[in-house]
Coordinates of C-alpha atoms and ligand atoms in Angstrom, one line a residue:
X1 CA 0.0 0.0 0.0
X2 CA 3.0 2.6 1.1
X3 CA 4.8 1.8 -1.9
X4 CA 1.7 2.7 -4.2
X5 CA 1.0 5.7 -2.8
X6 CA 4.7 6.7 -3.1
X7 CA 4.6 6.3 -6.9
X8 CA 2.3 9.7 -6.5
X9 CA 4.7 11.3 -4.4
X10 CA 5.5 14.9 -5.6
X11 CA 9.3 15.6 -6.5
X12 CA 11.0 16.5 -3.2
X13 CA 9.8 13.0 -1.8
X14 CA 10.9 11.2 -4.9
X15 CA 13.9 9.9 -3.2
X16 CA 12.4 7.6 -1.0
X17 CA 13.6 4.5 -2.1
X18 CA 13.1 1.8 0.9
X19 CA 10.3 0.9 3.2
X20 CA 10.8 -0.8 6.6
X21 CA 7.7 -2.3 8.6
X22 CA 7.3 0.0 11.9
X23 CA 6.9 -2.3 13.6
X24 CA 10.8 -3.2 13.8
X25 CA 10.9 0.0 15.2
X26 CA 11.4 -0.2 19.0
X27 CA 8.5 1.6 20.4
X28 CA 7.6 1.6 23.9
X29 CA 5.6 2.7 26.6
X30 CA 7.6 5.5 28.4
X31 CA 7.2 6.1 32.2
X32 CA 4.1 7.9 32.3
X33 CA 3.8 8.1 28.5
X34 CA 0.8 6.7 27.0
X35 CA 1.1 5.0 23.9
X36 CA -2.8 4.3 22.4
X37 CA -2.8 1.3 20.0
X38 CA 1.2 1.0 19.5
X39 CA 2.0 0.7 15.7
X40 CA 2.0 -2.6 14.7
X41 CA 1.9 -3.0 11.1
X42 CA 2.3 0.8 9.2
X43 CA 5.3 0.9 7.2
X44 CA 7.8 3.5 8.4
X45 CA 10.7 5.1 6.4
X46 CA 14.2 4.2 6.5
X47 CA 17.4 6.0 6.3
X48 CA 16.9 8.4 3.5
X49 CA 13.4 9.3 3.6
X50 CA 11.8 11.9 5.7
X51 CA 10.5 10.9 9.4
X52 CA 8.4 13.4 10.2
X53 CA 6.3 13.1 13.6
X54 CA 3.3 16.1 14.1
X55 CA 3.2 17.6 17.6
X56 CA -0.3 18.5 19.0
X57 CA -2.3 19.9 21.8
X58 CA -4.1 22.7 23.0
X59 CA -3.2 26.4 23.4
X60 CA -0.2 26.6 26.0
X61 CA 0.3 23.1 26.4
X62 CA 3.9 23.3 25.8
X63 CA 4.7 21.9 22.2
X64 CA 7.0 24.6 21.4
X65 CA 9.2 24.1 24.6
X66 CA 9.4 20.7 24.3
X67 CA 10.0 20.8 20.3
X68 CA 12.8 23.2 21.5
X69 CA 14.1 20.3 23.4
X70 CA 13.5 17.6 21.1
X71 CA 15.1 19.2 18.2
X72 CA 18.6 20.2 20.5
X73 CA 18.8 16.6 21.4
X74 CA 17.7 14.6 19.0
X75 CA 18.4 16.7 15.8
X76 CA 15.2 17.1 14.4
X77 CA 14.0 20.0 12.6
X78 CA 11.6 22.1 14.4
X79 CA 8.7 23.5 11.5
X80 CA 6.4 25.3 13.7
X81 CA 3.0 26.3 11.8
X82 CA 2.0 29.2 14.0
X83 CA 5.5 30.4 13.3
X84 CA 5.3 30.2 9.5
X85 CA 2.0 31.6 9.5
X86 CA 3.3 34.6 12.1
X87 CA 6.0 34.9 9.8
X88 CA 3.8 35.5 6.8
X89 CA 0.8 37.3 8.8
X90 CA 4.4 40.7 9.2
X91 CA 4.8 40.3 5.3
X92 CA 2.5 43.5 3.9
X93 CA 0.7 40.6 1.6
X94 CA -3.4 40.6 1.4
X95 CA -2.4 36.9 2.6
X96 CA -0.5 38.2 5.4
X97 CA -3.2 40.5 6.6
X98 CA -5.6 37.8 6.6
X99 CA -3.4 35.5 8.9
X100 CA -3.3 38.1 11.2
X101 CA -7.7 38.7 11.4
X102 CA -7.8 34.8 11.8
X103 CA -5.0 34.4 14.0
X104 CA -7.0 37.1 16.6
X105 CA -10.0 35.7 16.4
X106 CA -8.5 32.1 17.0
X107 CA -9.5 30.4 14.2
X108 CA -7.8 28.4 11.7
X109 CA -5.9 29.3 8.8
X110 CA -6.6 28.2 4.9
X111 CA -4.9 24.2 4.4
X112 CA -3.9 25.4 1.4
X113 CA -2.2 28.3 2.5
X114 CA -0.3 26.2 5.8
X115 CA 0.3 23.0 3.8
X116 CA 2.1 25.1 1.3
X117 CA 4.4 27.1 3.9
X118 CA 5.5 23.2 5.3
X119 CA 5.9 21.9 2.3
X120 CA 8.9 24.9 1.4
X121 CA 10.0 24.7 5.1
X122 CA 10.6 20.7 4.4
X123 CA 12.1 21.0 1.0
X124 CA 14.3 24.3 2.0
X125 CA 15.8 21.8 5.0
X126 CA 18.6 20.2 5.4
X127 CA 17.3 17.8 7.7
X128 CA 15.3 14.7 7.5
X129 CA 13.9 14.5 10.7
X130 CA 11.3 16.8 11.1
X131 CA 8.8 17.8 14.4
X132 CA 5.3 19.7 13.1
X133 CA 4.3 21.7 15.5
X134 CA 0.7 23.1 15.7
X135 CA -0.6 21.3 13.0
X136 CA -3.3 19.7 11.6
X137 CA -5.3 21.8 13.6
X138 CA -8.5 20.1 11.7
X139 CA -9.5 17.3 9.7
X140 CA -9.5 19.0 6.6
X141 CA -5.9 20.4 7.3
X142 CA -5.2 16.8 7.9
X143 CA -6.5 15.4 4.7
X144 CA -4.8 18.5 2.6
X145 CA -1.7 17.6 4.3
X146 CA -1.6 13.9 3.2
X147 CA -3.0 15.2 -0.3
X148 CA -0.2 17.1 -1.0
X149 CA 2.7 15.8 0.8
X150 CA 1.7 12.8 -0.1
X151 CA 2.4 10.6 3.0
X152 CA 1.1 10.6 6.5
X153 CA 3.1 11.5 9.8
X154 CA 5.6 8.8 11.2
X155 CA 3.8 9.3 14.6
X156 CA 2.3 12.2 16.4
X157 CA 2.8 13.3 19.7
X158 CA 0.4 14.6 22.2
X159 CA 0.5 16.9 25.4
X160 CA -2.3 16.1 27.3
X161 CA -3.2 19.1 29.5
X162 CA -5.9 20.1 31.8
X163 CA -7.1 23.9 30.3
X164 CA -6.7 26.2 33.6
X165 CA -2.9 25.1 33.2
X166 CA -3.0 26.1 29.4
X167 CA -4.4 29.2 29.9
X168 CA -2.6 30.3 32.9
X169 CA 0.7 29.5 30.5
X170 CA -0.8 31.4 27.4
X171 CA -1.9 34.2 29.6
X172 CA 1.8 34.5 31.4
X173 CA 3.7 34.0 27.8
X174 CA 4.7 37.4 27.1
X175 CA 5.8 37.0 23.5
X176 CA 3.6 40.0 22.7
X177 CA 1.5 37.3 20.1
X178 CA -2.1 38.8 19.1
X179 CA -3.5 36.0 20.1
X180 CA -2.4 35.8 24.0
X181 CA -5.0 37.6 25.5
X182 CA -8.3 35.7 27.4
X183 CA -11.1 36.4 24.7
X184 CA -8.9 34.7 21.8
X185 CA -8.1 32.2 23.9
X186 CA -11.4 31.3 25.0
X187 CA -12.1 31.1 21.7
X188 CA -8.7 28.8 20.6
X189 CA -9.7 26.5 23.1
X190 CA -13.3 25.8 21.8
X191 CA -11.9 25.4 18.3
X192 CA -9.4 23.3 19.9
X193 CA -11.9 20.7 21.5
X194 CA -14.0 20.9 18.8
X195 CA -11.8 20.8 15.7
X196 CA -8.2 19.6 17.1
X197 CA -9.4 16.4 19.0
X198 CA -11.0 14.7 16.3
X199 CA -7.3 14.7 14.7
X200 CA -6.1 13.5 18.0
X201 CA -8.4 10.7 18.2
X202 CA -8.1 9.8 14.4
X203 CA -4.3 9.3 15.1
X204 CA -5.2 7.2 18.5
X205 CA -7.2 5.0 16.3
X206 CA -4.7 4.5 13.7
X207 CA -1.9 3.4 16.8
X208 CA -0.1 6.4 15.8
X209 CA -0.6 8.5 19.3
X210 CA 2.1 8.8 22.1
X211 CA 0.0 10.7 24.7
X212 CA 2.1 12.4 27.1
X213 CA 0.9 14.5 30.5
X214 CA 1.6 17.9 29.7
X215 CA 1.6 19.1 33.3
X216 CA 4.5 19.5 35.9
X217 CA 8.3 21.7 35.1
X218 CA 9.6 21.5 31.3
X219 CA 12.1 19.2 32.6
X220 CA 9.8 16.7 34.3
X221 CA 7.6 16.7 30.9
X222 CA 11.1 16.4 28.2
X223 CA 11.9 13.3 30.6
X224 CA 9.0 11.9 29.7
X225 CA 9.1 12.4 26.2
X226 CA 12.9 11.7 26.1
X227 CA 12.4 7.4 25.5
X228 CA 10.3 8.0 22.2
X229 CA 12.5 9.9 21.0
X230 CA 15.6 7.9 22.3
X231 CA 14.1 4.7 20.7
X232 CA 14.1 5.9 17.3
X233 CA 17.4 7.3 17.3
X234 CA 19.1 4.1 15.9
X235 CA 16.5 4.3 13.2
X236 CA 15.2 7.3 12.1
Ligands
LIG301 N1 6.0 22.9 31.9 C1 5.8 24.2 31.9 N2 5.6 24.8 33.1 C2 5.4 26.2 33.1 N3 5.4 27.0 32.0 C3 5.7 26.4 30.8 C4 5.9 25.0 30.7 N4 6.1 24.6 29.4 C5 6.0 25.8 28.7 N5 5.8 26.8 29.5 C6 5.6 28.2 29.2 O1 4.2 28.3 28.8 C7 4.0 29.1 27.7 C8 3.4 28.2 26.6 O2 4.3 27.3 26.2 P1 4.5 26.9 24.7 O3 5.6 25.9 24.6 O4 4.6 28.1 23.9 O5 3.1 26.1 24.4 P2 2.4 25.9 23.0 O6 3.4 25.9 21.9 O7 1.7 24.5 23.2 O8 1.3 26.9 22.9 C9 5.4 29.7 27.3 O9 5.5 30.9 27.9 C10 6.4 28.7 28.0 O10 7.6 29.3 28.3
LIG302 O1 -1.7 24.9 11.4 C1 -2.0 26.0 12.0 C2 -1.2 26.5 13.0 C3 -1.6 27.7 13.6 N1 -2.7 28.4 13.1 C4 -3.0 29.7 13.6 O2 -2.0 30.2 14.4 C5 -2.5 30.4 15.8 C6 -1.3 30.1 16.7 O3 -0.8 28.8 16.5 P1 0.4 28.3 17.4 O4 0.7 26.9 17.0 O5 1.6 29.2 17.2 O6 -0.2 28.5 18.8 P2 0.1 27.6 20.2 O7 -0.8 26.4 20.2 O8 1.6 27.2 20.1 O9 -0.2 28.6 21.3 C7 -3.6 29.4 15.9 O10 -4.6 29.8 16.9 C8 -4.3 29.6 14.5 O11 -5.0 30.8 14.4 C9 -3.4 27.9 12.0 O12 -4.3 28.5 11.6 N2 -3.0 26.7 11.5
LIG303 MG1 3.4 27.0 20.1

């Protein structure tokens, strides 16, 4: 099935050229990481093809301080979506100025126009290990991901994390981001349940969710992602 669909790939993934079985990847359950449905059976990529692994979770859950961590010890390449779309909203484009109204009002950005910022951030890379962070944010950003990429995530990677921690975090981040502030994130956190989770729990079903408990210091919370990612090292 993997190999058929990469037949379709477009040109930057045209140099995958081997397919291993993940499941002679050593996964396991990490102290109080929760691994739902462990792949079994999805083929995974080998040496030279991109292994890319999304990172989700709500507003101020912490997947860009972890991907921070991730990336300096593991040496993946940290892509993160709100930052691409940030990046684009201070470019004096119409596109830019309507990043920025959706971006304040919490809601989620055009698949087209995020799938196509990843894509250039992959290809521009020179890295093959690569952390998503922020996105799919929906369904349909899901399904235009794996339309145009061509291939689905390696795994995904979930910070589980109870919302009066988020938005104490969000509300105390100080980044000066439009979106920090408690009506927009109110409103982030309904699009979150509403929208998010269903890609959460699409990945849970397919055995490709490591579910990890947001809550406690960075440190505490990079110890527990630290096995997934120490697991794969030998393979990825
Ligand atoms: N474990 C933690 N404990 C307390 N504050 C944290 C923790 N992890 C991150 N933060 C802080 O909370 C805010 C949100 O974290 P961030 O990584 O940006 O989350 P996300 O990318 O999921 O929105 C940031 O100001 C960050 O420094
Ligand atoms: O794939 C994405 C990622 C982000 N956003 C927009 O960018 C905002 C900030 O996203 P980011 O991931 O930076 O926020 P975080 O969850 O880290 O606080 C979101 O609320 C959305 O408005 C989006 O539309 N699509
Ligand atoms: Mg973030």
């Amino acid at each position: 099935m993997y190999r058929r669909r990469l037949t379709s790939l477009p040109l930057f993934f045209s140099h995958f050229h081997q397919v291993k079985r993940a499941d002679q990847l050593k996964i396991y359950q990490a102290f109080s990481t929760e691994i739902i449905n462990p792949v079994e059976s999805e083929s995974s990529s080998t040496r030279n093809s991109p292994f890319v692994a999304f990172v989700l979770g709500g507003p101020g859950s912490g997947k860009g301080t972890q991907c921070l961590k991730i990336a300096e010890t593991f040496g993946f390449e940290h892509i993160g979506a709100g930052d691409l779309l940030r990046k684009e909203m201070y470019s004096s484009t119409e596109e830019g100025a309507m990043i920025q109204k959706l971006m304040r009002e919490g809601s989620i950005a055009p698949s087209e126009v995020t799938v196509k910022l990843i894509r250039k951030a992959i290809e521009s890379a020179g890295n093959r290990k690569f952390l998503i962070d922020g996105f799919p944010r929906s369904e349909e950003n899901r399904t235009a991901y794996e339309r145009i990429i061509g291939a689905e995530p390696n795994f995904v990677l979930f910070f589980d994390c109870p919302e009066e921690v988020m938005v104490k975090r969000v509300l105390n981040r100080n980044e000066g981001r439009v979106d920090d502030n408690e009506h927009t994130v109110k409103e982030r956190l309904k699009v979150y349940k509403a929208v998010t989770l269903p890609v959460v729990n699409h990945y849970a079903k397919k055995g490709k969710l490591y579910k990890v408990d947001g809550t406690g210091t960075q440190e505490e919370i990079f110890e527990r992602v630290r096995p997934i990612f120490s697991s794969l090292s030998s393979l990825v």
